């Protein structure tokens, strides 16, 4: 048998941890010297220790761990628990990463407040254009919801157009509309200018995007994750000039750079009107 110190080293845990596990009945020693109180452990107790540590690392409480190991969980069951927990942690990591990205983007927006002025805004008429499009629904108009939905649409759109022998005649354009009245979800339209007729034979939708008689526009340089300063410059101009907005902003990707989004150039177009 092994002393508690030797057993701790073999199990790569602390003596303090072993004493705690003993005190709560999770991993008592094989024997205790009645005269000295020294604890002694057997090598086969490392199996239980390994299961305790693995389950604890999965995020279970020690009470839950004890219930599981007392039921003699086998390796297959433990591996199944590990896969499930790994999947949960991966989802949590992805969510935390997206949240951190959104916070960083908002911080950059705060730091850049005032750099873009309303002098960068141009009021103009936007002519109707013909586009080929694919659509999907995003849970909301927030950047972290829009990005994962719209980004896969463009490669698929261009793939389908290439298969159909249709060459884009102008920039890509995105626009949005509510998916249901009163809800947060939005329909995401990913389109590109084309010179083609609508056809049921195509696996993309060809339509005419209506004109905007009055649109407040601004050129945004950089990734769309950092679009908030440009949008807020538009908002200030719209308010200062007595206009109201009519729907979501269109995004015309004048320089579309999916591999280097920080080099992108996008015109934001917001339909406006006066009462």
C-alpha positions as a Python dict, from the first residue, in 0.01 Angstrom:
ca = {
    (1, 'X'): (0, 0, 0),
    (2, 'X'): (97, 364, -34),
    (3, 'X'): (113, 651, 206),
    (4, 'X'): (-120, 942, 130),
    (5, 'X'): (177, 1141, -3),
    (6, 'X'): (287, 863, -238),
    (7, 'X'): (-70, 801, -352),
    (8, 'X'): (-121, 1173, -417),
    (9, 'X'): (192, 1183, -635),
    (10, 'X'): (89, 872, -827),
    (11, 'X'): (-261, 1011, -883),
    (12, 'X'): (-127, 1360, -958),
    (13, 'X'): (-351, 1525, -700),
    (14, 'X'): (-284, 1709, -375),
    (15, 'X'): (-274, 1554, -31),
    (16, 'X'): (-522, 1817, 76),
    (17, 'X'): (-766, 1697, -189),
    (18, 'X'): (-734, 1336, -76),
    (19, 'X'): (-801, 1437, 284),
    (20, 'X'): (-1112, 1624, 172),
    (21, 'X'): (-1234, 1327, -32),
    (22, 'X'): (-1184, 1110, 274),
    (23, 'X'): (-1373, 1350, 499),
    (24, 'X'): (-1682, 1342, 276),
    (25, 'X'): (-1665, 967, 214),
    (26, 'X'): (-1588, 1000, -155),
    (27, 'X'): (-1250, 823, -147),
    (28, 'X'): (-1162, 685, 197),
    (29, 'X'): (-819, 523, 241),
    (30, 'X'): (-785, 146, 233),
    (31, 'X'): (-667, 154, 594),
    (32, 'X'): (-576, 393, 870),
    (33, 'X'): (-308, 322, 1129),
    (34, 'X'): (-494, 329, 1464),
    (35, 'X'): (-191, 462, 1647),
    (36, 'X'): (-58, 730, 1410),
    (37, 'X'): (-370, 809, 1207),
    (38, 'X'): (-169, 772, 886),
    (39, 'X'): (-377, 692, 580),
    (40, 'X'): (-278, 419, 336),
    (41, 'X'): (-412, 355, -13),
    (42, 'X'): (-407, 62, -257),
    (43, 'X'): (-307, 90, -622),
    (44, 'X'): (-652, -20, -740),
    (45, 'X'): (-800, 289, -573),
    (46, 'X'): (-645, 493, -851),
    (47, 'X'): (-931, 369, -1073),
    (48, 'X'): (-1187, 539, -849),
    (49, 'X'): (-970, 849, -817),
    (50, 'X'): (-944, 875, -1197),
    (51, 'X'): (-1322, 860, -1230),
    (52, 'X'): (-1372, 1115, -956),
    (53, 'X'): (-1133, 1362, -1118),
    (54, 'X'): (-1279, 1307, -1467),
    (55, 'X'): (-1637, 1361, -1349),
    (56, 'X'): (-1537, 1664, -1143),
    (57, 'X'): (-1369, 1815, -1450),
    (58, 'X'): (-1695, 1766, -1638),
    (59, 'X'): (-1847, 2021, -1403),
    (60, 'X'): (-2035, 1786, -1172),
    (61, 'X'): (-2063, 1851, -800),
    (62, 'X'): (-1890, 1613, -562),
    (63, 'X'): (-2228, 1481, -451),
    (64, 'X'): (-2313, 1401, -812),
    (65, 'X'): (-1971, 1245, -860),
    (66, 'X'): (-2020, 1018, -560),
    (67, 'X'): (-2360, 904, -682),
    (68, 'X'): (-2216, 815, -1022),
    (69, 'X'): (-1902, 634, -906),
    (70, 'X'): (-2097, 445, -640),
    (71, 'X'): (-2311, 313, -925),
    (72, 'X'): (-1990, 176, -1077),
    (73, 'X'): (-1997, 381, -1399),
    (74, 'X'): (-1803, 200, -1671),
    (75, 'X'): (-1558, 345, -1921),
    (76, 'X'): (-1813, 356, -2205),
    (77, 'X'): (-2061, 551, -1993),
    (78, 'X'): (-1789, 786, -1876),
    (79, 'X'): (-1678, 848, -2233),
    (80, 'X'): (-2037, 922, -2332),
    (81, 'X'): (-2061, 1177, -2050),
    (82, 'X'): (-1732, 1327, -2164),
    (83, 'X'): (-1856, 1365, -2524),
    (84, 'X'): (-2176, 1529, -2404),
    (85, 'X'): (-1991, 1770, -2177),
    (86, 'X'): (-1737, 1847, -2448),
    (87, 'X'): (-2020, 1937, -2683),
    (88, 'X'): (-2177, 2159, -2417),
    (89, 'X'): (-1845, 2332, -2348),
    (90, 'X'): (-1785, 2384, -2720),
    (91, 'X'): (-2126, 2550, -2757),
    (92, 'X'): (-2060, 2765, -2452),
    (93, 'X'): (-1717, 2863, -2588),
    (94, 'X'): (-1868, 2958, -2924),
    (95, 'X'): (-2136, 3165, -2752),
    (96, 'X'): (-1881, 3335, -2525),
    (97, 'X'): (-1652, 3404, -2822),
    (98, 'X'): (-1939, 3560, -3017),
    (99, 'X'): (-2036, 3767, -2714),
    (100, 'X'): (-1676, 3886, -2670),
    (101, 'X'): (-1655, 3976, -3040),
    (102, 'X'): (-1974, 4180, -3008),
    (103, 'X'): (-1843, 4359, -2698),
    (104, 'X'): (-1514, 4438, -2872),
    (105, 'X'): (-1702, 4574, -3174),
    (106, 'X'): (-1917, 4790, -2947),
    (107, 'X'): (-1603, 4915, -2770),
    (108, 'X'): (-1447, 5010, -3103),
    (109, 'X'): (-1766, 5194, -3185),
    (110, 'X'): (-1746, 5388, -2857),
    (111, 'X'): (-1380, 5471, -2922),
    (112, 'X'): (-1461, 5597, -3271),
    (113, 'X'): (-1758, 5811, -3171),
    (114, 'X'): (-1738, 6148, -3342),
    (115, 'X'): (-1485, 6045, -3606),
    (116, 'X'): (-1751, 6006, -3875),
    (117, 'X'): (-1950, 6321, -3921),
    (118, 'X'): (-2285, 6381, -4083),
    (119, 'X'): (-2095, 6553, -4365),
    (120, 'X'): (-2016, 6202, -4491),
    (121, 'X'): (-2387, 6140, -4557),
    (122, 'X'): (-2531, 6190, -4906),
    (123, 'X'): (-2904, 6206, -4984),
    (124, 'X'): (-2979, 6058, -5325),
    (125, 'X'): (-3219, 5857, -5534),
    (126, 'X'): (-3141, 5488, -5580),
    (127, 'X'): (-3261, 5338, -5908),
    (128, 'X'): (-3429, 5000, -5931),
    (129, 'X'): (-3185, 4718, -6003),
    (130, 'X'): (-3223, 4355, -6103),
    (131, 'X'): (-3070, 4103, -5866),
    (132, 'X'): (-3039, 3730, -5817),
    (133, 'X'): (-3085, 3637, -5454),
    (134, 'X'): (-3094, 3370, -5188),
    (135, 'X'): (-3273, 3422, -4858),
    (136, 'X'): (-3267, 3289, -4503),
    (137, 'X'): (-3408, 3392, -4168),
    (138, 'X'): (-3196, 3530, -3883),
    (139, 'X'): (-3318, 3539, -3520),
    (140, 'X'): (-3265, 3914, -3504),
    (141, 'X'): (-3100, 4210, -3676),
    (142, 'X'): (-2808, 4203, -3433),
    (143, 'X'): (-2470, 4153, -3595),
    (144, 'X'): (-2400, 3828, -3412),
    (145, 'X'): (-2724, 3685, -3553),
    (146, 'X'): (-2695, 3826, -3905),
    (147, 'X'): (-2334, 3725, -3973),
    (148, 'X'): (-2366, 3345, -3943),
    (149, 'X'): (-2680, 3353, -4160),
    (150, 'X'): (-2571, 3582, -4444),
    (151, 'X'): (-2209, 3474, -4482),
    (152, 'X'): (-2280, 3125, -4625),
    (153, 'X'): (-2542, 3262, -4866),
    (154, 'X'): (-2302, 3448, -5095),
    (155, 'X'): (-2068, 3157, -5180),
    (156, 'X'): (-2374, 2943, -5251),
    (157, 'X'): (-2534, 3219, -5459),
    (158, 'X'): (-2221, 3263, -5670),
    (159, 'X'): (-2188, 2885, -5710),
    (160, 'X'): (-2544, 2854, -5840),
    (161, 'X'): (-2504, 3149, -6075),
    (162, 'X'): (-2184, 3003, -6216),
    (163, 'X'): (-2357, 2668, -6270),
    (164, 'X'): (-2636, 2851, -6455),
    (165, 'X'): (-2389, 3045, -6669),
    (166, 'X'): (-2495, 3381, -6525),
    (167, 'X'): (-2224, 3643, -6467),
    (168, 'X'): (-2291, 3918, -6209),
    (169, 'X'): (-2306, 4264, -6361),
    (170, 'X'): (-2252, 4466, -6045),
    (171, 'X'): (-2184, 4451, -5674),
    (172, 'X'): (-2341, 4227, -5415),
    (173, 'X'): (-2621, 4380, -5212),
    (174, 'X'): (-2797, 4274, -4893),
    (175, 'X'): (-3128, 4391, -4756),
    (176, 'X'): (-3362, 4287, -4478),
    (177, 'X'): (-3728, 4276, -4387),
    (178, 'X'): (-3921, 4157, -4080),
    (179, 'X'): (-3991, 3785, -4080),
    (180, 'X'): (-4308, 3830, -3875),
    (181, 'X'): (-4492, 4138, -3748),
    (182, 'X'): (-4385, 4238, -3401),
    (183, 'X'): (-4106, 3979, -3382),
    (184, 'X'): (-3728, 4014, -3382),
    (185, 'X'): (-3657, 3769, -3666),
    (186, 'X'): (-3561, 3912, -4003),
    (187, 'X'): (-3553, 3775, -4356),
    (188, 'X'): (-3198, 3811, -4490),
    (189, 'X'): (-3169, 3873, -4864),
    (190, 'X'): (-2826, 3809, -5015),
    (191, 'X'): (-2821, 3931, -5373),
    (192, 'X'): (-2598, 4043, -5658),
    (193, 'X'): (-2674, 4252, -5967),
    (194, 'X'): (-2740, 4044, -6279),
    (195, 'X'): (-2874, 4084, -6631),
    (196, 'X'): (-3102, 3782, -6645),
    (197, 'X'): (-3470, 3709, -6671),
    (198, 'X'): (-3663, 3541, -6390),
    (199, 'X'): (-3706, 3171, -6461),
    (200, 'X'): (-3849, 2874, -6278),
    (201, 'X'): (-3556, 2674, -6414),
    (202, 'X'): (-3312, 2871, -6199),
    (203, 'X'): (-3243, 2768, -5841),
    (204, 'X'): (-3203, 3134, -5743),
    (205, 'X'): (-3466, 3407, -5736),
    (206, 'X'): (-3428, 3686, -5993),
    (207, 'X'): (-3622, 3999, -5904),
    (208, 'X'): (-3618, 4376, -5937),
    (209, 'X'): (-3515, 4554, -5623),
    (210, 'X'): (-3738, 4862, -5603),
    (211, 'X'): (-3605, 5213, -5628),
    (212, 'X'): (-3552, 5434, -5326),
    (213, 'X'): (-3678, 5784, -5403),
    (214, 'X'): (-3489, 5930, -5110),
    (215, 'X'): (-3203, 5743, -4946),
    (216, 'X'): (-2956, 5865, -4686),
    (217, 'X'): (-2628, 5697, -4780),
    (218, 'X'): (-2280, 5670, -4635),
    (219, 'X'): (-1966, 5480, -4734),
    (220, 'X'): (-1843, 5242, -4467),
    (221, 'X'): (-1480, 5129, -4479),
    (222, 'X'): (-1391, 4806, -4298),
    (223, 'X'): (-1563, 4496, -4170),
    (224, 'X'): (-1937, 4491, -4121),
    (225, 'X'): (-1872, 4389, -3761),
    (226, 'X'): (-1760, 4751, -3715),
    (227, 'X'): (-2049, 4916, -3901),
    (228, 'X'): (-2210, 5080, -3596),
    (229, 'X'): (-2023, 5416, -3621),
    (230, 'X'): (-2137, 5455, -3982),
    (231, 'X'): (-2494, 5361, -3893),
    (232, 'X'): (-2496, 5609, -3608),
    (233, 'X'): (-2361, 5886, -3831),
    (234, 'X'): (-2655, 5812, -4060),
    (235, 'X'): (-2891, 5825, -3764),
    (236, 'X'): (-2763, 6167, -3657),
    (237, 'X'): (-2799, 6305, -4010),
    (238, 'X'): (-3152, 6169, -4047),
    (239, 'X'): (-3260, 6321, -3718),
    (240, 'X'): (-3086, 6656, -3776),
    (241, 'X'): (-3252, 6692, -4118),
    (242, 'X'): (-3603, 6606, -4005),
    (243, 'X'): (-3635, 6269, -4181),
    (244, 'X'): (-3774, 5936, -4070),
    (245, 'X'): (-3647, 5595, -4172),
    (246, 'X'): (-3844, 5348, -4381),
    (247, 'X'): (-3721, 4994, -4320),
    (248, 'X'): (-3378, 4844, -4273),
    (249, 'X'): (-3059, 4966, -4437),
    (250, 'X'): (-2944, 4818, -4764),
    (251, 'X'): (-2581, 4716, -4785),
    (252, 'X'): (-2410, 4750, -5122),
    (253, 'X'): (-2071, 4578, -5114),
    (254, 'X'): (-1865, 4801, -5341),
    (255, 'X'): (-1549, 4608, -5255),
    (256, 'X'): (-1641, 4263, -5131),
    (257, 'X'): (-1352, 4104, -4937),
    (258, 'X'): (-1467, 3787, -4760),
    (259, 'X'): (-1109, 3679, -4683),
    (260, 'X'): (-1005, 4024, -4557),
    (261, 'X'): (-1327, 4191, -4434),
    (262, 'X'): (-1132, 4479, -4281),
    (263, 'X'): (-1056, 4595, -4637),
    (264, 'X'): (-1420, 4596, -4741),
    (265, 'X'): (-1602, 4903, -4875),
    (266, 'X'): (-1979, 4913, -4830),
    (267, 'X'): (-2240, 5174, -4911),
    (268, 'X'): (-2521, 5185, -4655),
    (269, 'X'): (-2853, 5304, -4795),
    (270, 'X'): (-3146, 5392, -4570),
    (271, 'X'): (-3479, 5491, -4724),
    (272, 'X'): (-3605, 5812, -4561),
    (273, 'X'): (-3910, 6034, -4581),
    (274, 'X'): (-4056, 6344, -4419),
    (275, 'X'): (-4399, 6356, -4260),
}
